[in-house]
Short mmCIF file of C-alpha atoms in Angstrom, two decimals:
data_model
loop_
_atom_site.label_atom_id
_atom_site.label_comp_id
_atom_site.label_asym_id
_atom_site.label_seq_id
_atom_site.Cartn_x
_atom_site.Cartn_y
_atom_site.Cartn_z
CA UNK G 1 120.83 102.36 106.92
CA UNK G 2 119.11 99.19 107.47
CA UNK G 3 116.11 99.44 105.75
CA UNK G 4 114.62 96.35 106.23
CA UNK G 5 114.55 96.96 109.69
CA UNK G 6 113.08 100.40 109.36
CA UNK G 7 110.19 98.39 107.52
CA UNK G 8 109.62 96.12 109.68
CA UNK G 9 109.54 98.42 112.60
CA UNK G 10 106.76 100.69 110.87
CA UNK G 11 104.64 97.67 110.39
CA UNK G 12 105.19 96.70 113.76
CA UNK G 13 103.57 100.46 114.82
CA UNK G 14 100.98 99.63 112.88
CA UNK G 15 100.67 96.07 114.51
CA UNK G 16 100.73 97.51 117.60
CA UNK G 17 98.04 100.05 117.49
CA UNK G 18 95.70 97.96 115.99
CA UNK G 19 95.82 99.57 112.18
CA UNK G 20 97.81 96.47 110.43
CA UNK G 21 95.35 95.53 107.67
CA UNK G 22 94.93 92.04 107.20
CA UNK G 23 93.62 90.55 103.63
CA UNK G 24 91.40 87.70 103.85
CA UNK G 25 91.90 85.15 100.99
CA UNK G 26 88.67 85.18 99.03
CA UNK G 27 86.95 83.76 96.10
CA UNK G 28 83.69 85.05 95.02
CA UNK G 29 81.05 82.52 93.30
CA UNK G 30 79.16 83.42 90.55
CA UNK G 31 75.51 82.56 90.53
CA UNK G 32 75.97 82.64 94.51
CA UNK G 33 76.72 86.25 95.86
CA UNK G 34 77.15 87.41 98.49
CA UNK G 35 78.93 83.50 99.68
CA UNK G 36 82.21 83.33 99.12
CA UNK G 37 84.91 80.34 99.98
CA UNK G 38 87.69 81.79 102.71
CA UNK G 39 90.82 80.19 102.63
CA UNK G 40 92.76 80.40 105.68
CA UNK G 41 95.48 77.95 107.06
CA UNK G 42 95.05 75.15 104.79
CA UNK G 43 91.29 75.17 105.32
CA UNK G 44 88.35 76.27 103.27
CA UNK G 45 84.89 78.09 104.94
CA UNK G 46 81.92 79.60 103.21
CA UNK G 47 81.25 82.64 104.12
CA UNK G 48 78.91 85.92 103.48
CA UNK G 49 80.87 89.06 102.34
CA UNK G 50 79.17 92.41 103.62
CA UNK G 51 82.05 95.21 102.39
CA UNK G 52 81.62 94.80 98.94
CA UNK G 53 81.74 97.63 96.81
CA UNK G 54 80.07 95.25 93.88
CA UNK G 55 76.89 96.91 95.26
CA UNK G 56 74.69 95.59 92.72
CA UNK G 57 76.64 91.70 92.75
CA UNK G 58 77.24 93.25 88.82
CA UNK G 59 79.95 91.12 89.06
CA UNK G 60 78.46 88.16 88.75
CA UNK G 61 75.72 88.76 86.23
CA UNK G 62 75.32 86.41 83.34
CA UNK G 63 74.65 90.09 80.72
CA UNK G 64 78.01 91.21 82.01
CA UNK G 65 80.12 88.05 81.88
CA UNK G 66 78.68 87.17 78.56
CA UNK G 67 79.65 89.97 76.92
CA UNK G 68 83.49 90.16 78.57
CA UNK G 69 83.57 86.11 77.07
CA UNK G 70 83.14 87.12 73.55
CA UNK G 71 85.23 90.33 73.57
CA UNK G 72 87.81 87.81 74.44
CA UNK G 73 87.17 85.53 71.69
CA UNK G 74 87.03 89.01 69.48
CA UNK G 75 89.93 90.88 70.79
CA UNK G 76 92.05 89.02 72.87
CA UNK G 77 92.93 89.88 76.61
CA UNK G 78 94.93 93.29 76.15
CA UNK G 79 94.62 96.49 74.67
CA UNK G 80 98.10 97.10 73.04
CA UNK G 81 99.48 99.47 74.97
CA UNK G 82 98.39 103.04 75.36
CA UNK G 83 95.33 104.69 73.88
CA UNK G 84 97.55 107.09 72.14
CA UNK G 85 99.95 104.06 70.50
CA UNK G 86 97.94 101.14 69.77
CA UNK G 87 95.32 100.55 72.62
CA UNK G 88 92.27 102.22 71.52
CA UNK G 89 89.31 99.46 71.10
CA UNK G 90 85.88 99.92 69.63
CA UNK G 91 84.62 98.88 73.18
CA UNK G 92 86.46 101.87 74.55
CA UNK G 93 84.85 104.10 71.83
CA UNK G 94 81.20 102.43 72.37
CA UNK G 95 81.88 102.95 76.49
CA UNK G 96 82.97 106.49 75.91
CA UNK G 97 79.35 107.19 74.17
CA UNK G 98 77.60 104.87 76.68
CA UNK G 99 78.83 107.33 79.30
CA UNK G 100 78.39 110.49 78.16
CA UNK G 101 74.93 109.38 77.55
CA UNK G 102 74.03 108.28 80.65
CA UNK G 103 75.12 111.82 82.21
CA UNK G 104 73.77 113.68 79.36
CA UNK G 105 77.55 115.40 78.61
CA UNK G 106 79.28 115.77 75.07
CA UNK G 107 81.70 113.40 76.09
CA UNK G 108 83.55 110.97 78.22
CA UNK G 109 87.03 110.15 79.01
CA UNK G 110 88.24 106.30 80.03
CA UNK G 111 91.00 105.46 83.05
CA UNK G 112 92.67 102.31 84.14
CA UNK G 113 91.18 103.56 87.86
CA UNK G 114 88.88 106.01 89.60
CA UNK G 115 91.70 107.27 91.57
CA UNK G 116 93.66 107.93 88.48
CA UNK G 117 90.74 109.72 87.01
CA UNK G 118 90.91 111.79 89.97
CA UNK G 119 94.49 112.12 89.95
CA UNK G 120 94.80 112.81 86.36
CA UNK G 121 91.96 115.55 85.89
CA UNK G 122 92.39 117.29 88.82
CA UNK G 123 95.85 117.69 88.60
CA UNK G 124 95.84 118.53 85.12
CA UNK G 125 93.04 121.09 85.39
CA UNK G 126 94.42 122.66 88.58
CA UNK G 127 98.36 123.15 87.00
CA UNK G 128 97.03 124.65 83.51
CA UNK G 129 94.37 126.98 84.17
CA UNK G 130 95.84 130.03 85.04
CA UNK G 131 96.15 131.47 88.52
CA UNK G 132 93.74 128.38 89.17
CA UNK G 133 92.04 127.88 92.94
CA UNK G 134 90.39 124.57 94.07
CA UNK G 135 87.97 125.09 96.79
CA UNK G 136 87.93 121.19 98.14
CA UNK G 137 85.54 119.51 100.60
CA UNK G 138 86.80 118.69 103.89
CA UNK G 139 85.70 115.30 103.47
CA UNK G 140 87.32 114.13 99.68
CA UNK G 141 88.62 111.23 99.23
CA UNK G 142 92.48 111.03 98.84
CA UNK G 143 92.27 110.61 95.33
CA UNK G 144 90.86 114.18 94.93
CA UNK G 145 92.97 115.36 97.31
CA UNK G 146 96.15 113.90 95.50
CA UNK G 147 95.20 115.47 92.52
CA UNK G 148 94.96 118.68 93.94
CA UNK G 149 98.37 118.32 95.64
CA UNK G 150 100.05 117.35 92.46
CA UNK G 151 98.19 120.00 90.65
CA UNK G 152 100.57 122.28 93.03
CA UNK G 153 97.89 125.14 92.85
CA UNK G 154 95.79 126.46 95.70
CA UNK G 155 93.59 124.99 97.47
CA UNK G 156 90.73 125.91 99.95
CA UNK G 157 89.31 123.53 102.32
CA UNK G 158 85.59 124.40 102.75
CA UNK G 159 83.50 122.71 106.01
CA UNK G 160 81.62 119.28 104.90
CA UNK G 161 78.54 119.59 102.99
CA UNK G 162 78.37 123.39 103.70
CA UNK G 163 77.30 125.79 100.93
CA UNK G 164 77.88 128.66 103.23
CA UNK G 165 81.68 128.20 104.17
CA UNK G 166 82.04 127.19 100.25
CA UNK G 167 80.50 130.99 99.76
CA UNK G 168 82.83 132.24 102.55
CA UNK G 169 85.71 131.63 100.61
CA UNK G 170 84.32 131.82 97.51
CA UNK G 171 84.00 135.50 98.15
CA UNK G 172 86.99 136.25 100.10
CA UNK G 173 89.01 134.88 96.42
CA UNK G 174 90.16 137.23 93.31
CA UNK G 175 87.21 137.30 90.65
CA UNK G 176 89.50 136.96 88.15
CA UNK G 177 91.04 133.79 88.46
CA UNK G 178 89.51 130.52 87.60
CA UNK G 179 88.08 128.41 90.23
CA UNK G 180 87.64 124.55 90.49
CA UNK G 181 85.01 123.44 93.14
CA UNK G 182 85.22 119.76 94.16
CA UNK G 183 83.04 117.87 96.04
CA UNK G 184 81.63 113.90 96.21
CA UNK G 185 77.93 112.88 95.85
CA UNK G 186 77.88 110.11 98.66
CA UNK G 187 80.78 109.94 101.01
CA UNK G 188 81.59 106.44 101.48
CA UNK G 189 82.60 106.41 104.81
CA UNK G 190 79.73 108.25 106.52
CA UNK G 191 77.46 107.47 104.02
CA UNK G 192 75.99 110.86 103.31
CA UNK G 193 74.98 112.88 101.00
CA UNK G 194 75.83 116.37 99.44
CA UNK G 195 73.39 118.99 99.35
CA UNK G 196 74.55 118.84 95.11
CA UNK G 197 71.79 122.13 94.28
CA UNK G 198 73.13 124.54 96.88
CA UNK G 199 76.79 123.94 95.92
CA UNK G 200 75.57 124.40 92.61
CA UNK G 201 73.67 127.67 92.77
CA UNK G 202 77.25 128.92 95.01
CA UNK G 203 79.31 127.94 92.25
CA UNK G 204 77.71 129.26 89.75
CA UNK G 205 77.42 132.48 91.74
CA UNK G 206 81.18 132.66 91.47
CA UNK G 207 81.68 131.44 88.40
CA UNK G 208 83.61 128.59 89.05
CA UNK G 209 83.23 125.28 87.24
CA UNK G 210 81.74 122.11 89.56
CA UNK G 211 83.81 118.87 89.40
CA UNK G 212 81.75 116.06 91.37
CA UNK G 213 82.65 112.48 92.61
CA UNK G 214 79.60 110.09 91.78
CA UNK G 215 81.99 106.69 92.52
CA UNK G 216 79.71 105.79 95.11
CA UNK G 217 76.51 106.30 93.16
CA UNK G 218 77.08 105.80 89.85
CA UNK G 219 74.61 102.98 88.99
CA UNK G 220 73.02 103.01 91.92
CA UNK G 221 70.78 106.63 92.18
CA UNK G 222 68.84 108.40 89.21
CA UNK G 223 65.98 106.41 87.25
CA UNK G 224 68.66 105.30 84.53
CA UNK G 225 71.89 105.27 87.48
CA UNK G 226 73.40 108.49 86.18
CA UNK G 227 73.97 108.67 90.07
CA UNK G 228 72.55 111.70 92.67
CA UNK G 229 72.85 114.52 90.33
CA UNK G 230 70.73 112.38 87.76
CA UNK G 231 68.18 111.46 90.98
CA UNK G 232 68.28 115.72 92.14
CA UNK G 233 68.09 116.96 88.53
CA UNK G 234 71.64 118.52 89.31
CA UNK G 235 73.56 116.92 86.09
CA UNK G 236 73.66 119.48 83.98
CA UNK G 237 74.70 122.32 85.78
CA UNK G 238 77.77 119.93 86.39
CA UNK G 239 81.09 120.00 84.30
CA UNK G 240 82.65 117.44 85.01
CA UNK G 241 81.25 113.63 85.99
CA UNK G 242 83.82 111.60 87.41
CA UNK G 243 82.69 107.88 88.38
CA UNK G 244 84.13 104.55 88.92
CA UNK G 245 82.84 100.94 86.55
CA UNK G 246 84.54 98.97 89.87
CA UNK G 247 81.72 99.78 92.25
CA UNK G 248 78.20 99.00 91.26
CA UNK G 249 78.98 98.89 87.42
CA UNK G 250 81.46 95.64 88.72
CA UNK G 251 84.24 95.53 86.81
CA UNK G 252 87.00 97.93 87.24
CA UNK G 253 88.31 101.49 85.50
CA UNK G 254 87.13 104.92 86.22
CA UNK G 255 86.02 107.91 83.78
CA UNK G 256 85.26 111.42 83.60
CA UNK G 257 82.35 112.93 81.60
CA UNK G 258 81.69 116.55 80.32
CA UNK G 259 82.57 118.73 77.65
CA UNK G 260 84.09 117.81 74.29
CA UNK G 261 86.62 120.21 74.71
CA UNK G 262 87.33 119.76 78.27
CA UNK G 263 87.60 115.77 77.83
CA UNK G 264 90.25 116.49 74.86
CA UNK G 265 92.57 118.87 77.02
CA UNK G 266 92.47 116.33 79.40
CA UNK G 267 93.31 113.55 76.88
CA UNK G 268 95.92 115.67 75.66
CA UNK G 269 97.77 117.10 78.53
CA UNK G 270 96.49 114.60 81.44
CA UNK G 271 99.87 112.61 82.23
CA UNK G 272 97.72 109.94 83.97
CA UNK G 273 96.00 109.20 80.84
CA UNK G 274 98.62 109.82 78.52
CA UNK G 275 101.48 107.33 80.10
CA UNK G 276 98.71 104.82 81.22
CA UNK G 277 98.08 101.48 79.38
CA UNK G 278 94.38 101.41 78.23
CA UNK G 279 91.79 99.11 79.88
CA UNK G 280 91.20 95.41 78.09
CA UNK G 281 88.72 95.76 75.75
CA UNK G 282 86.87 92.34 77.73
CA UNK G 283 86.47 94.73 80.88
CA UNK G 284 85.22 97.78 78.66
CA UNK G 285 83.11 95.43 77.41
CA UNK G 286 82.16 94.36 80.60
CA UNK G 287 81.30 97.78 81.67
CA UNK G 288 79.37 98.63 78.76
CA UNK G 289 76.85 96.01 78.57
CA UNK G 290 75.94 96.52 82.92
CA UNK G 291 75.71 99.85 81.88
CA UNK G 292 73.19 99.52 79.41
CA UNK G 293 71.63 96.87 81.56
CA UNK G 294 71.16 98.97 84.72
CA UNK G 295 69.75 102.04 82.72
CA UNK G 296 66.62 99.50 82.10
CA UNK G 297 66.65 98.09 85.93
CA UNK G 298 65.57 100.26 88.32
CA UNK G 299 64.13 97.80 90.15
CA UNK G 300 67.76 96.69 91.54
CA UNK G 301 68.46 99.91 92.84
CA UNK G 302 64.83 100.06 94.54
CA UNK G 303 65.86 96.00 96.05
CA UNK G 304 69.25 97.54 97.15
CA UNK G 305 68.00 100.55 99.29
CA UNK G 306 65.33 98.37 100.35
CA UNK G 307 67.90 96.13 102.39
CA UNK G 308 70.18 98.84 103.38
CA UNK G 309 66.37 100.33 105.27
CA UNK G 310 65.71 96.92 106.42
CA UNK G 311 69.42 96.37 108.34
CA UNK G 312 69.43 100.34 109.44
CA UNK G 313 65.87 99.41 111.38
CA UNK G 314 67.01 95.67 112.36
CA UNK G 315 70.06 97.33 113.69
CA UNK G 316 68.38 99.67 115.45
CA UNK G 317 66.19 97.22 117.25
CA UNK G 318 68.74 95.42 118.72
CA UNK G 319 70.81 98.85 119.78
CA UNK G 320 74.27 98.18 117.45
CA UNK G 321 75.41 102.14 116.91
CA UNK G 322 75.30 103.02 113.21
CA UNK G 323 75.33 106.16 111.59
CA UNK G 324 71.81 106.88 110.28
CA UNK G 325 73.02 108.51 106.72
CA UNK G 326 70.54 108.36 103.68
CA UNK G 327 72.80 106.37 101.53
CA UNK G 328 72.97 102.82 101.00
CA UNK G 329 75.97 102.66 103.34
CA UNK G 330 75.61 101.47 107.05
CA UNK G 331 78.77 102.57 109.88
CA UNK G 332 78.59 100.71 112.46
CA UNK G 333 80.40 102.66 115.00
CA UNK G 334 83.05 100.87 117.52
CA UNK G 335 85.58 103.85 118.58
CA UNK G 336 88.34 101.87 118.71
CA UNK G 337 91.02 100.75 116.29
CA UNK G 338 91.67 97.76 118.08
CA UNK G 339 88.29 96.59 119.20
CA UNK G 340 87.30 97.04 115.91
CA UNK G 341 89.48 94.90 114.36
CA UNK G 342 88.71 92.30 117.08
CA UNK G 343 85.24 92.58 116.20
CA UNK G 344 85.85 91.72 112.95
CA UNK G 345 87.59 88.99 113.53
CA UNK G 346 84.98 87.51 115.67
CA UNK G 347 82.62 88.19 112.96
CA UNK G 348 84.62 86.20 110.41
CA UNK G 349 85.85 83.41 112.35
CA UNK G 350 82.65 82.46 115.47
CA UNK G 351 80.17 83.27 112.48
CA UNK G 352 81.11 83.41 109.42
CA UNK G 353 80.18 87.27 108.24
CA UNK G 354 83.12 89.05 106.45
CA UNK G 355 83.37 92.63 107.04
CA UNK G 356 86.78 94.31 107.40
CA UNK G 357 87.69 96.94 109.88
CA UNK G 358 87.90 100.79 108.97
CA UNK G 359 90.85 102.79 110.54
CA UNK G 360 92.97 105.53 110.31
CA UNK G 361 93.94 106.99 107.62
CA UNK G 362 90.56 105.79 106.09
CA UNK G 363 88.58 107.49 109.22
CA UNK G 364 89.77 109.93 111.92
CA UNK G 365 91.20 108.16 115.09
CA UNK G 366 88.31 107.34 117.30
CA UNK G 367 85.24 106.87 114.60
CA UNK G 368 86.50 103.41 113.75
CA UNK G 369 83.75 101.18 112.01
CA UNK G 370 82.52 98.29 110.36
CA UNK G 371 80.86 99.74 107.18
CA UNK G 372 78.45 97.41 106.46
CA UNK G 373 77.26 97.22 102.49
CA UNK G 374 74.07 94.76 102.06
CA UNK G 375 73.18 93.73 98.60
CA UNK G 376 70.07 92.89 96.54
CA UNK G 377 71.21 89.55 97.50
CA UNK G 378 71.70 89.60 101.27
CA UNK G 379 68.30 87.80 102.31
CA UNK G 380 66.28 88.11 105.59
CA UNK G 381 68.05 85.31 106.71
CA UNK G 382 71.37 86.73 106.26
CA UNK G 383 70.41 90.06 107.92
CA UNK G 384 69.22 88.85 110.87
CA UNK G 385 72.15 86.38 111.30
CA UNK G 386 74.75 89.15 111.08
CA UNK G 387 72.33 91.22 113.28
CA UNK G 388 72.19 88.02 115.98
CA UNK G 389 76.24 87.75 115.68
CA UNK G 390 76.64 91.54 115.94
CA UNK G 391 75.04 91.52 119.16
CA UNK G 392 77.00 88.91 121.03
CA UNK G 393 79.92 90.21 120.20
CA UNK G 394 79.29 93.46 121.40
CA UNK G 395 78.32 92.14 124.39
CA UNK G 396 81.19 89.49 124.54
CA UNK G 397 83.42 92.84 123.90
CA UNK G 398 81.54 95.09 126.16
CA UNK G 399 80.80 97.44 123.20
CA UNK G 400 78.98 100.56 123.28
CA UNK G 401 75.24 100.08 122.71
CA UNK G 402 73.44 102.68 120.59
CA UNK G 403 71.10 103.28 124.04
CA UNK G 404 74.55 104.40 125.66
CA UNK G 405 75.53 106.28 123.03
CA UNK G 406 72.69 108.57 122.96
#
């Protein structure tokens, strides 16, 4: 077989529907988020980056760099290997605390990624309890679903965001057996939000134990950024936390929090965890000092929702489609795998405004986007730029308008 050629002709499928992802060269500024330099056939441009999952421009923030600078000077740049050989740091033990704290569990369990905290716990929950059923979401995110699939157990897909189909098969499913419900907080593509106290109170009905996805909240909902089940008043009747410290926390590494005893059996038998080289004590740093930060900032989170309101309305007024979800994320909807990426391109090259195209697998075929993240640094000025450049290219592309739409 020529498998060179088999490559090549997959990316060329890709090429030719419009899906091939292109990554733009970028380098972030600290002390000037959101600008950032592009670097593109031997030339350099400033430009202002709207798809950042740094929600918070954490990032950048003098608290958090300070602190990874003198773990560095304490530690070095590595951990050692794994936790279980040599890699466990006091910063990992401090972050652990830090963690459980902030979702008011017994404990909390460190991961090189969000998606291997995912992997890791849900396959390792789903393959050793007994006769185990997951009842999933329709909408999780592949790392959940991954972890399900490797956990080689059952799995029920229950309608988006609906407590009643969840019940449906709840109900229809042996008493006996242990049960694993999964869901996300904010889903990052739509940009809504689970109704977290109905699941609950279904759940609980059936005695199954509640694993949530806060990666897209963590840091940025509650009054200490515990995430939406902090904000609802849901934590507690959830058993497992999982979150991400590469989103608004701004580093990277992802975590689970709950019970002491589940967070050992999962540090025990969890493969992912186990086999994984432990995060560098400057990023757990890192991680531990925005933590602590944010708990005492609330007023960042109130700037940040602020902007996402202020481009939903300035969108609005100038009739560019976007999904109206109560998040901090804004769709804007194009349809079209290729338009969309030609949209983007405009965006980045006639005006400067990075935002990179969503496609399938990401989003179903046919609800292709730009999803649009402004910061607590995105200005007026900023907004109503991209707004003003959002426009003429939808008309330069003969876009749908939201007026259309309706």
């Amino acid at each position: 077989m020529d498998y060179d050629a088999f490559f090549t002709q997959r990316i060329d499928t890709l090429k030719d529907e419009g899906r091939y992802r292109v990554f733009a060269n970028l380098e972030r500024h600290a002390g000037r988020f959101p600008l950032a330099t592009l670097r593109r056939d031997g030339a350099e441009r400033e430009v202002v980056v709207w798809c950042s999952n740094d929600y918070l421009c954490m990032g950048q923030h003098p608290v958090v760099r300070d602190a990874m600078h003198r773990a560095i000077e304490e530690c070095g740049a590595g951990a050692g290997g794994t936790r279980n050989i040599g890699g466990t740091n006091h910063y990992h033990v401090l972050l652990e605390r830090e963690l459980a704290e902030l979702h008011g569990k017994e404990s909390a369990l460190l991961f090189s990624a969000g998606y291997t905290a995912n992997m890791t716990v849900l396959s390792t929950l789903g393959a050793l309890l007994p006769g185990c059923v997951i009842f999933s979401d329709s909408e999780n995110h592949n790392s959940m679903i991954e972890g399900m699939r490797h956990s080689r157990t059952d799995r029920r897909v229950f309608a988006h965001n609906d407590p009643h189909d969840l019940e449906r098969l709840l109900a229809a499913t042996d008493p006996k057996v242990p049960k694993i419900v999964a869901f996300e907080s904010v889903y990052s593509m739509d940009g809504d939000i689970a109704p977290i106290a109905d699941i609950c109170t279904v759940a609980e009905r059936y005695g199954a134990l509640l694993y949530i996805d806060e990666v897209h909240a963590v840091g940025m909902y509650g009054a200490r950024g515990g995430g939406v089940s902090e904000r609802d008043g849901q934590a507690h009747r959830i058993h497992v936390i999982q979150g991400t410290l590469a989103k608004a926390i701004g580093v990277v590494g992802g975590y689970v929090a709950g019970s002491a005893a589940m967070c050992d059996f999962v540090r025990s038998y969890g493969a992912g965890f186990i086999f994984s080289s432990a995060m560098p004590p400057p990023v757990a740093a890192g991680a531990l000092a925005s933590i602590r930060y944010l708990k005492h900032h609330p007023e960042l989170r109130d700037r940040h929702q602020e902007r996402a309101h202020t481009l939903r309305r300035k969108l609005a007024d100038a009739g560019i489609p976007y999904l109206d979800a109560p998040s901090h994320i804004v769709p804007v909807m194009v349809g079209d795998a290729r338009q969309c990426k030609q949209a983007s391109d405009e965006l980045l090259d006639r005006y400067g405004h990075y935002v990179q195209p969503i496609n399938y697998p990401t989003v179903p075929v046919g609800t292709e986007r730009l999803r649009l993240t402004p910061g607590p640094l995105h200005d007026d000025a900023m907004i109503d730029d991209l707004v003003q450049a959002l426009t003429e290219v939808w008309d330069r592309l003969g876009l749908q308008v939201a007026q259309e739409a309706a």
